[in-house]
Coordinates of C-alpha atoms in Angstrom, one line a residue:
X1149 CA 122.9 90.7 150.7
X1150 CA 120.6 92.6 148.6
X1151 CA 118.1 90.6 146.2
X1152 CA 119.6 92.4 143.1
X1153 CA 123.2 91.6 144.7
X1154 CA 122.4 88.2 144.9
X1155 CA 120.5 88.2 141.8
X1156 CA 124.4 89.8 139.9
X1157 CA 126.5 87.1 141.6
X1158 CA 123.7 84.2 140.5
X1159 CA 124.0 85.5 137.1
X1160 CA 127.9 85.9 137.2
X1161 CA 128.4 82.7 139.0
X1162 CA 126.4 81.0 136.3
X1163 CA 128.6 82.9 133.5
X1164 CA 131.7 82.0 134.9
X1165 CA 129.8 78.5 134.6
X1166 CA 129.6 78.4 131.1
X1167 CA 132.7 80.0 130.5
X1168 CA 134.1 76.9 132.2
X1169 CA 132.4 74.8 130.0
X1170 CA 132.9 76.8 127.1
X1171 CA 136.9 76.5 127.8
X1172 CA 136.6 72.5 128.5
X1173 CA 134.7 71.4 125.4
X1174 CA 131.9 70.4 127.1
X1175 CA 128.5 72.0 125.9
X1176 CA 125.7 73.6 128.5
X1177 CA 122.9 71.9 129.2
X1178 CA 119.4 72.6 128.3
X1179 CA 119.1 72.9 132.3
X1180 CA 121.9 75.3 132.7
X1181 CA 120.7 77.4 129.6
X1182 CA 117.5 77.6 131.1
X1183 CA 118.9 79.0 134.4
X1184 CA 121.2 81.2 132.5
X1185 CA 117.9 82.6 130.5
X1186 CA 115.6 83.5 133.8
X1187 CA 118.5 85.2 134.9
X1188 CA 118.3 87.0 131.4
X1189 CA 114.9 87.7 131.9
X1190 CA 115.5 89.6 135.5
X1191 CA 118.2 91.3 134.8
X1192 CA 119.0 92.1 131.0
X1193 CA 114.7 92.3 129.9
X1194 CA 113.6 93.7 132.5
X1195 CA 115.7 97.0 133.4
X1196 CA 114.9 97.4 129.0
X1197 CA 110.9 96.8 129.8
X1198 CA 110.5 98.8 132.7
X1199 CA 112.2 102.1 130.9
X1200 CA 109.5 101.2 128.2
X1201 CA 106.8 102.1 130.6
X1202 CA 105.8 98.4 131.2
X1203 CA 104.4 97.4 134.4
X1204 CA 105.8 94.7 137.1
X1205 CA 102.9 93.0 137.1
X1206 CA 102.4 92.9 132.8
X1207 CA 106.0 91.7 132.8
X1208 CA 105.7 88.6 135.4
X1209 CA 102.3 87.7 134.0
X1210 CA 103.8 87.5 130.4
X1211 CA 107.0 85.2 131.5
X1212 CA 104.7 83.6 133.8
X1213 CA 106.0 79.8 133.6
X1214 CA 107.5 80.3 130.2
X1215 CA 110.9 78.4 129.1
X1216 CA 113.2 78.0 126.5
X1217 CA 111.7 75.8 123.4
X1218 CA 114.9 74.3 122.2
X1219 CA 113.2 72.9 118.9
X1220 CA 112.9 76.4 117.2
X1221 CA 114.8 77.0 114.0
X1222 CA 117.8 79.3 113.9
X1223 CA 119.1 79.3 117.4
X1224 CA 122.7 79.4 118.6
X1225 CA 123.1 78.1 121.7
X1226 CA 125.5 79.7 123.9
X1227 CA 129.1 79.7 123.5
X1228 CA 128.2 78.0 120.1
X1229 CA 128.8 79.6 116.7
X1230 CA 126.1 80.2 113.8
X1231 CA 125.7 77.0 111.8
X1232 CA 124.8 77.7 107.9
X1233 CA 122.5 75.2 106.5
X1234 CA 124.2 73.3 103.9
X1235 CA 120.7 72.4 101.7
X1236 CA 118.0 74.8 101.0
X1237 CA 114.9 73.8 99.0
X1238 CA 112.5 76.5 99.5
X1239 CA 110.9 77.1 96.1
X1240 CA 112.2 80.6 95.6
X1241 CA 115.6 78.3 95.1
X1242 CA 113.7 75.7 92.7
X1243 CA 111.4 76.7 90.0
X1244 CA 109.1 79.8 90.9
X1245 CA 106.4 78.1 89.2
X1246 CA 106.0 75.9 92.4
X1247 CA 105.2 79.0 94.4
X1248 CA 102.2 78.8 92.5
X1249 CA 100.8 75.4 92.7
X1250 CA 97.0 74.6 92.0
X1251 CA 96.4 73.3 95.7
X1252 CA 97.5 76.8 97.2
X1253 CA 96.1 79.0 94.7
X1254 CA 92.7 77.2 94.5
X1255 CA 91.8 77.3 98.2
X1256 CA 92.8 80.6 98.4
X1257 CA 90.6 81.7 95.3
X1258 CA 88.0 80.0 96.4
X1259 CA 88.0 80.5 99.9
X1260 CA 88.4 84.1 99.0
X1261 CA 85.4 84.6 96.7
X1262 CA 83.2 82.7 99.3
X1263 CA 84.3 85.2 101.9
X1264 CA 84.1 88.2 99.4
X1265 CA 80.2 87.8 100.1
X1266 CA 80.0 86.8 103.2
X1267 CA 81.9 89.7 104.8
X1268 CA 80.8 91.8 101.6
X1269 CA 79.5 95.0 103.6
X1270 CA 83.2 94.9 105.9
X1271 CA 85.2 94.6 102.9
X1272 CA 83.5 97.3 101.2
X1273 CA 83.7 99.8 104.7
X1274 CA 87.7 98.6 104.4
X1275 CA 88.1 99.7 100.7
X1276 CA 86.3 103.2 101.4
X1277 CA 88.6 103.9 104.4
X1278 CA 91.7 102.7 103.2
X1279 CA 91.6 102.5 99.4
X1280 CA 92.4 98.9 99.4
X1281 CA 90.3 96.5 97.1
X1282 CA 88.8 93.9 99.4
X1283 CA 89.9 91.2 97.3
X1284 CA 93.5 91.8 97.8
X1285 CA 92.9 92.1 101.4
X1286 CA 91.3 88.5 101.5
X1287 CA 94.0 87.1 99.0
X1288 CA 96.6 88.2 102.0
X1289 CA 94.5 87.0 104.8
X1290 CA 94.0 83.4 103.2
X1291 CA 97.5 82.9 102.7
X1292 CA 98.5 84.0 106.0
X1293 CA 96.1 81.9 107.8
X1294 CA 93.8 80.0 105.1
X1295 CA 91.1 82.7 106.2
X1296 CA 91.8 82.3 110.5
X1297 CA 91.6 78.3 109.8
X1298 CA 95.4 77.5 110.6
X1299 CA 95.9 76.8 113.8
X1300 CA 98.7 79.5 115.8
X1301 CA 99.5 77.2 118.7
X1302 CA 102.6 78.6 119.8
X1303 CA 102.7 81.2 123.1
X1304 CA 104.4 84.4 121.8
X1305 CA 106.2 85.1 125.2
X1306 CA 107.9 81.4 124.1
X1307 CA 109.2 82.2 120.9
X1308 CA 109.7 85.7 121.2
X1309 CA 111.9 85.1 124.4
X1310 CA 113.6 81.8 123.2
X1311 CA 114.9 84.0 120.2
X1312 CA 115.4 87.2 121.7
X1313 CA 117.6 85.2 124.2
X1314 CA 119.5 82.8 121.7
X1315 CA 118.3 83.2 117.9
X1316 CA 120.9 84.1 115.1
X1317 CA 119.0 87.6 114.6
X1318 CA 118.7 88.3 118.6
X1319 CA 118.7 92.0 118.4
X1320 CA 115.7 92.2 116.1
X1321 CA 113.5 89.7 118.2
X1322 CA 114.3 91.8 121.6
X1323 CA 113.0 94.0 120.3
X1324 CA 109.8 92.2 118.9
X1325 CA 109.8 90.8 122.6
X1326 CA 109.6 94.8 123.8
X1327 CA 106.8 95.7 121.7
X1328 CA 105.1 92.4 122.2
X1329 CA 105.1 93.5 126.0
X1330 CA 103.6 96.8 125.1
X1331 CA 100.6 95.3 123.6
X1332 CA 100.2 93.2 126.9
X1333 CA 100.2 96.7 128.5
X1334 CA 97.8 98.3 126.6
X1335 CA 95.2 96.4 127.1
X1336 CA 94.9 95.2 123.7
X1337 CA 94.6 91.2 124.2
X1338 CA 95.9 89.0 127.8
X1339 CA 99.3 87.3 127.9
X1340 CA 97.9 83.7 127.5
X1341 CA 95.7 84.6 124.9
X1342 CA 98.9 86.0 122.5
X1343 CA 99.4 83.4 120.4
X1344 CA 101.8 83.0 117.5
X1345 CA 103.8 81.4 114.5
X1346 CA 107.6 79.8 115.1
X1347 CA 108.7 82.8 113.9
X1348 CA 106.8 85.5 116.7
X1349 CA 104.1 86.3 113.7
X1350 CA 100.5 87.1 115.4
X1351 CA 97.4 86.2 114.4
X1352 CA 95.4 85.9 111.2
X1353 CA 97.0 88.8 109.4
X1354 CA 100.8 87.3 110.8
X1355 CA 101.5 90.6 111.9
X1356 CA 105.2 90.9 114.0
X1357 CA 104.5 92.7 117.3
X1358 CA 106.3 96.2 116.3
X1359 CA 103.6 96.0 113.1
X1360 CA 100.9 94.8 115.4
X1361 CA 101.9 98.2 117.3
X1362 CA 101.8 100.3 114.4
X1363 CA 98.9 98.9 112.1
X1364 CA 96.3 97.0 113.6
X1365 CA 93.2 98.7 113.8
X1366 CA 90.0 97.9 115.8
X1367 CA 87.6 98.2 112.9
X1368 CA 84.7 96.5 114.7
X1369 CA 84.6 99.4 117.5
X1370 CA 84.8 96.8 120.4
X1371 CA 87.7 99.0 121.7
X1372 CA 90.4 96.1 121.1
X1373 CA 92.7 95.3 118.0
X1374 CA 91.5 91.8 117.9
X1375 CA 93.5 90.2 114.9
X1376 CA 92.8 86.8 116.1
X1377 CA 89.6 86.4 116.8
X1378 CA 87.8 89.8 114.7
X1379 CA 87.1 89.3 110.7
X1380 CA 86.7 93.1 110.8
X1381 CA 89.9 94.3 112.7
X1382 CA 91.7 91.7 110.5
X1383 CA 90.7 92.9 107.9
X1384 CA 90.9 96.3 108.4
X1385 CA 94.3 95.7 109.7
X1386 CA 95.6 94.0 106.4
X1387 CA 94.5 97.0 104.5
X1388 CA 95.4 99.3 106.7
X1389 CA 99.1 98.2 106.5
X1390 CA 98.8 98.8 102.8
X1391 CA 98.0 102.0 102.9
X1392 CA 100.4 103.2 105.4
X1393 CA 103.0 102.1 103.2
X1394 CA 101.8 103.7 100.2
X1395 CA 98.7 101.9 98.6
X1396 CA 97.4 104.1 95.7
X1397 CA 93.7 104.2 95.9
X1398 CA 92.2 103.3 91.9
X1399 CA 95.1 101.6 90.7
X1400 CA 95.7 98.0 89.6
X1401 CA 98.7 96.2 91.1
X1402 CA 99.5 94.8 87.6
X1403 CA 99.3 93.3 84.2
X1404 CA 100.9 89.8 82.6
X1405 CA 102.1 91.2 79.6
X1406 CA 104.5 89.5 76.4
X1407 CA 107.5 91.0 75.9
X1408 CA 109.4 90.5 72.5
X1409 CA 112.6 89.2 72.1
X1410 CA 114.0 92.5 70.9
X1411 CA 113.2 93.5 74.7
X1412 CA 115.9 92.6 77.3
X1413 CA 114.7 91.1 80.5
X1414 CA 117.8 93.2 82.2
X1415 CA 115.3 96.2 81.9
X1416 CA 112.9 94.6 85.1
X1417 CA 113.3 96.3 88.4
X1418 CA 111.4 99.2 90.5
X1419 CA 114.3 101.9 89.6
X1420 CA 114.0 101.3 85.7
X1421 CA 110.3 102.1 85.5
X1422 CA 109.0 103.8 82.3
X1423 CA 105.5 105.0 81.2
X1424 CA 103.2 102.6 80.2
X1425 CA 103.0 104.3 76.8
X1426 CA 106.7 104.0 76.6
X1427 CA 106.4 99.8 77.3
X1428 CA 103.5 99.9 74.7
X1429 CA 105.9 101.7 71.9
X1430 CA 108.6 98.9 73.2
X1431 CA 106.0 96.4 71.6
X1432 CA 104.9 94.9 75.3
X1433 CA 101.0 94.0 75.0
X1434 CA 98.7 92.5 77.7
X1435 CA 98.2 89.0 77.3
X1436 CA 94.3 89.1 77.2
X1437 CA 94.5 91.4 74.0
X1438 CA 93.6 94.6 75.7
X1439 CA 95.1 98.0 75.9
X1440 CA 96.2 99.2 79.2
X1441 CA 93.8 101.4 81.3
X1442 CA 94.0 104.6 79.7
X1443 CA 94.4 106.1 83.0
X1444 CA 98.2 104.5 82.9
X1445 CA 99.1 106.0 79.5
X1446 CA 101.6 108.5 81.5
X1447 CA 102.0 106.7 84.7
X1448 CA 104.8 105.1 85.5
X1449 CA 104.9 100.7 85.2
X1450 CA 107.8 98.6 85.8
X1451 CA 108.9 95.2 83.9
X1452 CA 108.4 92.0 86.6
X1453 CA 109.9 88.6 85.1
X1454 CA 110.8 86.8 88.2
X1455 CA 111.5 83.7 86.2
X1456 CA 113.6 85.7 83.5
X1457 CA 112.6 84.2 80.2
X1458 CA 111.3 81.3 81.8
X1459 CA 108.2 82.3 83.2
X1460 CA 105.3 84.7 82.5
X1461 CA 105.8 88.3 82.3
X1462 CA 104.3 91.9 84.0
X1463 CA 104.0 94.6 83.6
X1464 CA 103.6 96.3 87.6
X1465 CA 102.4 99.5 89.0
X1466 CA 103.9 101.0 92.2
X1467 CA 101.4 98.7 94.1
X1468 CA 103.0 95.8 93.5
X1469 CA 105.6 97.2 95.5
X1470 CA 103.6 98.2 98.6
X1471 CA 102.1 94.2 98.2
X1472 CA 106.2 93.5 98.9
X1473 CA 106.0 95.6 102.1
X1474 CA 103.8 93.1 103.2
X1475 CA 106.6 89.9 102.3
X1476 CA 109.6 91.1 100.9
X1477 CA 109.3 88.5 97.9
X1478 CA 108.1 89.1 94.5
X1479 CA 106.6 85.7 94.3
X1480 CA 104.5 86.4 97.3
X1481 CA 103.4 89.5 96.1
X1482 CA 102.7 87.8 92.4
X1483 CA 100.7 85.5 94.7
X1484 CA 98.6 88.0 96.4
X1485 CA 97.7 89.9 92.8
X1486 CA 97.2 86.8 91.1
X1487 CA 94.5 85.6 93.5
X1488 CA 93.1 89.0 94.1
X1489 CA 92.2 89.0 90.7
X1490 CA 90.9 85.8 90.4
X1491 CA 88.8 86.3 93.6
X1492 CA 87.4 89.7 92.4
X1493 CA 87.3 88.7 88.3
X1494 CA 87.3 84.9 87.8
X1495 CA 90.8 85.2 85.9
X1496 CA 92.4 82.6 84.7
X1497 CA 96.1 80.8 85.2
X1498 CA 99.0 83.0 83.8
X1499 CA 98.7 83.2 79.9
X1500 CA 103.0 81.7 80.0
X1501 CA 103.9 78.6 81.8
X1502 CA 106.9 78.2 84.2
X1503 CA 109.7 76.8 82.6
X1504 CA 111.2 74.0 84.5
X1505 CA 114.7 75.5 86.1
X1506 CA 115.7 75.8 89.7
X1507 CA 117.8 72.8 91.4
X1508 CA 119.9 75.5 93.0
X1509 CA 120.7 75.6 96.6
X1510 CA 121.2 79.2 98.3
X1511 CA 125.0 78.7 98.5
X1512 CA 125.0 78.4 94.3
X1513 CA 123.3 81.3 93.5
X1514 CA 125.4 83.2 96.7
X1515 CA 128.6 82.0 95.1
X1516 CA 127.0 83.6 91.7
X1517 CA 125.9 86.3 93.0
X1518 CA 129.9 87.0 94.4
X1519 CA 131.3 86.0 90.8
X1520 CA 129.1 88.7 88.8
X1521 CA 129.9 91.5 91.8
X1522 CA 133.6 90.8 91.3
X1523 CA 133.0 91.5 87.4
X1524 CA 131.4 94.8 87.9
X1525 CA 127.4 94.0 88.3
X1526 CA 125.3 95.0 90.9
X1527 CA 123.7 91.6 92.1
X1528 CA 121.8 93.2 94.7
X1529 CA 124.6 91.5 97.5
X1530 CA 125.3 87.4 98.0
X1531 CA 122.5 86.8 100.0
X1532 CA 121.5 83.7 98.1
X1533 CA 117.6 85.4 97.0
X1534 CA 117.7 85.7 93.0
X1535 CA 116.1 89.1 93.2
X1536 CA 115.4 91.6 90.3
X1537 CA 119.1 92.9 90.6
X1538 CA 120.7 89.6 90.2
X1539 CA 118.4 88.3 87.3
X1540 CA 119.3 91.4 85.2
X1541 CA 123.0 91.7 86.1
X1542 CA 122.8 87.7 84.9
X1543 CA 121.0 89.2 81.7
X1544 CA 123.5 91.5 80.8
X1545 CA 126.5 89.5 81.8
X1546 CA 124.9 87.1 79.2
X1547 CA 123.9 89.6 76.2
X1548 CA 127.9 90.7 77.1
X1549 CA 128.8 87.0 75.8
X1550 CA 126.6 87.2 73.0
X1551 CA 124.1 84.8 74.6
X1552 CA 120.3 85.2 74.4
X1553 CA 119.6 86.6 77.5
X1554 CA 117.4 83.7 79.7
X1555 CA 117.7 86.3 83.2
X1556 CA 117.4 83.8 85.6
X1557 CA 120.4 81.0 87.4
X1558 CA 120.9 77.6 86.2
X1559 CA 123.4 75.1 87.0
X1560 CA 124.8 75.7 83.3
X1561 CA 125.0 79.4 83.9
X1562 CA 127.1 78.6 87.0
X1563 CA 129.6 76.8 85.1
X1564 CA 129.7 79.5 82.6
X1565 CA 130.3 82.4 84.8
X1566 CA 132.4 80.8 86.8

């Protein structure tokens, strides 16, 4: 019998295996999921990876002694269905002011402005290159990976093959596994050295492997895309990524602006944008007293309250969008203009505190998310994330009921709607 014979009747003989088990009640064990997955790697990955153009020799030294690490988050074990976690307290489900604590924001700010002359000469041969203020660039590269200082113990071939083989999202980490692979192939760092997050992130920048393929840059000329050991190819990577996806050189990413009463906090999101004349005339003013650059007078801004009336309020520029690219969060993105701004100016705390609201799990605001798309509004899908489309579908739902509109869930709101 041939090896890849043999190798089909393993692989079926261990199927029929778990099928059995499957049948019985009983549940594999780690042992025979193990089996099942190097059996996965010959002959599922590997026919995939060779069409790729990767070698033999790249492929075994990648998988070389790697196994299954069963304490990952979010995998289904075979013949298992998805479990939905039944509490959720990350803080975009709490109050987004805790996105924002001093701690976090500090050692970023600080860490940042110490770096900004340190590496002052790189930064500034990044910003002429890519148009990217180095001070954004170091706000994303010190909450990545607090500047290179957190630790990225995990090996990538682990996590990437552990989820590719058995995560809830399996199709989009094969392919993370495929491109991780590639850059194995191109010379661009050795297997062992490719380290990562739980999640298959890679070094300082937390690039995924396909963005690793398609943005890292090797900006110190060493002929390597080093983003976990280079300051300059991280660097130069982070911005980079900006501007591929749109960073417009000059611009600001935003301003925390009041917004009067008389102006609904439905109008926020990236397809309602106006002029920034147009705001002005609405009444909305920068906090700090100043007029907006004149150079935005017939540009196009768009209204950012991520805490509805509960929080502070922006006015954004397209920018602020390309910072999303980068985390698709506007909190995150908040985050990264917040401290760029700080780093680069000295700024201060937001002008408008964070109201205290949150206490809602991912399955409230999903259930309320249902209840105002079976009304008519467009809450952006149930996915749980109170984004811009379901904070102003909640606004006008509320103005509807002649309520002051507050554009953001609460457990009283809930009850209301329901």
């Amino acid at each position: 019998m041939s090896k890849s014979n043999w190798r089909l009747g393993l692989a079926a003989g261990i199927a029929m295996a778990f099928a059995f088990c499957s049948n019985q009640g009983f549940a594999a064990s780690k042992s025979e999921i193990e089996a099942q997955f190097q059996i996965w790697l010959a002959n599922d990955l590997w026919p995939e990876a060779k069409a790729k153009g990767i070698s033999k020799a790249t492929f075994d030294q990648a998988f070389a002694g790697v196994t299954l690490n069963f304490d990952l988050p979010d995998l289904v074990m075979p013949g298992e269905e998805p479990k939905t976690p039944q509490k959720q307290a990350q803080s975009e489900f709490g109050s987004p002011g805790k996105y924002f604590n001093t701690k976090t924001v500090n050692a970023v700010t600080s860490g940042g402005t110490a770096r900004a002359g340190q590496y002052g000469r790189i930064l500034k041969a990044v910003e002429s290159k890519y148009g990217v203020p180095g001070e954004i660039a170091l706000a994303i590269w010190g909450r990545e990976s607090g500047f290179g200082s957190v630790k990225i113990p995990y090996n990538a071939f682990t996590v990437l093959g552990t989820k590719a083989f058995m995560a809830t999202r399996k199709d989009m980490f094969r392919g993370e596994l495929v491109a991780a692979l590639e850059i194995i192939e191109k010379g661009y760092i050795g297997a062992g050295s490719m380290k990562s997050s739980w999640a298959g992130a890679l070094g300082q920048p937390q690039f995924m492997p396909t963005s690793y393929l398609e943005h890292a840059v090797d900006f110190d000329g060493d002929g390597k895309r080093d983003i976990w050991n280079s300051v300059p190819d991280t660097l130069g990577s982070i911005a980079h990524y900006l501007a591929q996806y749109g960073w417009q050189r000059g611009r600001d990413w935003g301003y925390e602006v009041n917004v009067p009463e008389s102006v609904s906090c439905a109008l926020e999101g990236p397809d309602q944008g106006k002029p920034f004349a147009a705001w002005a005339k609405l009444g909305i003013a920068r906090v700090n007293g100043k007029p907006f650059p004149s150079g935005e007078t017939k540009r196009e801004g768009f209204l950012l309250m991520p805490a509805g009336r509960h929080g502070p309020a922006f006015i954004v520029t397209k920018n602020f969008y390309v910072l999303k690219e980068y985390n698709m969060s506007d909190l995150y993105a908040l985050f990264i203009g917040h401290a760029g701004d700080r780093i680069a100016h000295g700024a201060a705390e937001f002008s408008a505190g964070w109201g205290d609201v949150g206490g809602l799990y991912r399955s409230d605001i999903a259930g309320l998310q249902k209840t105002l798309e079976k009304k008519g509004y467009d809450a952006g899908g149930a996915d749980g994330f109170p984004g811009f489309k379901t904070r102003r579908s909640i606004g006008d739902w509320q103005a509807k009921q002649g309520m002051a509109p507050t554009c953001f869930p609460d457990k009283d709101l809930i009850k209301a709607i329901g």
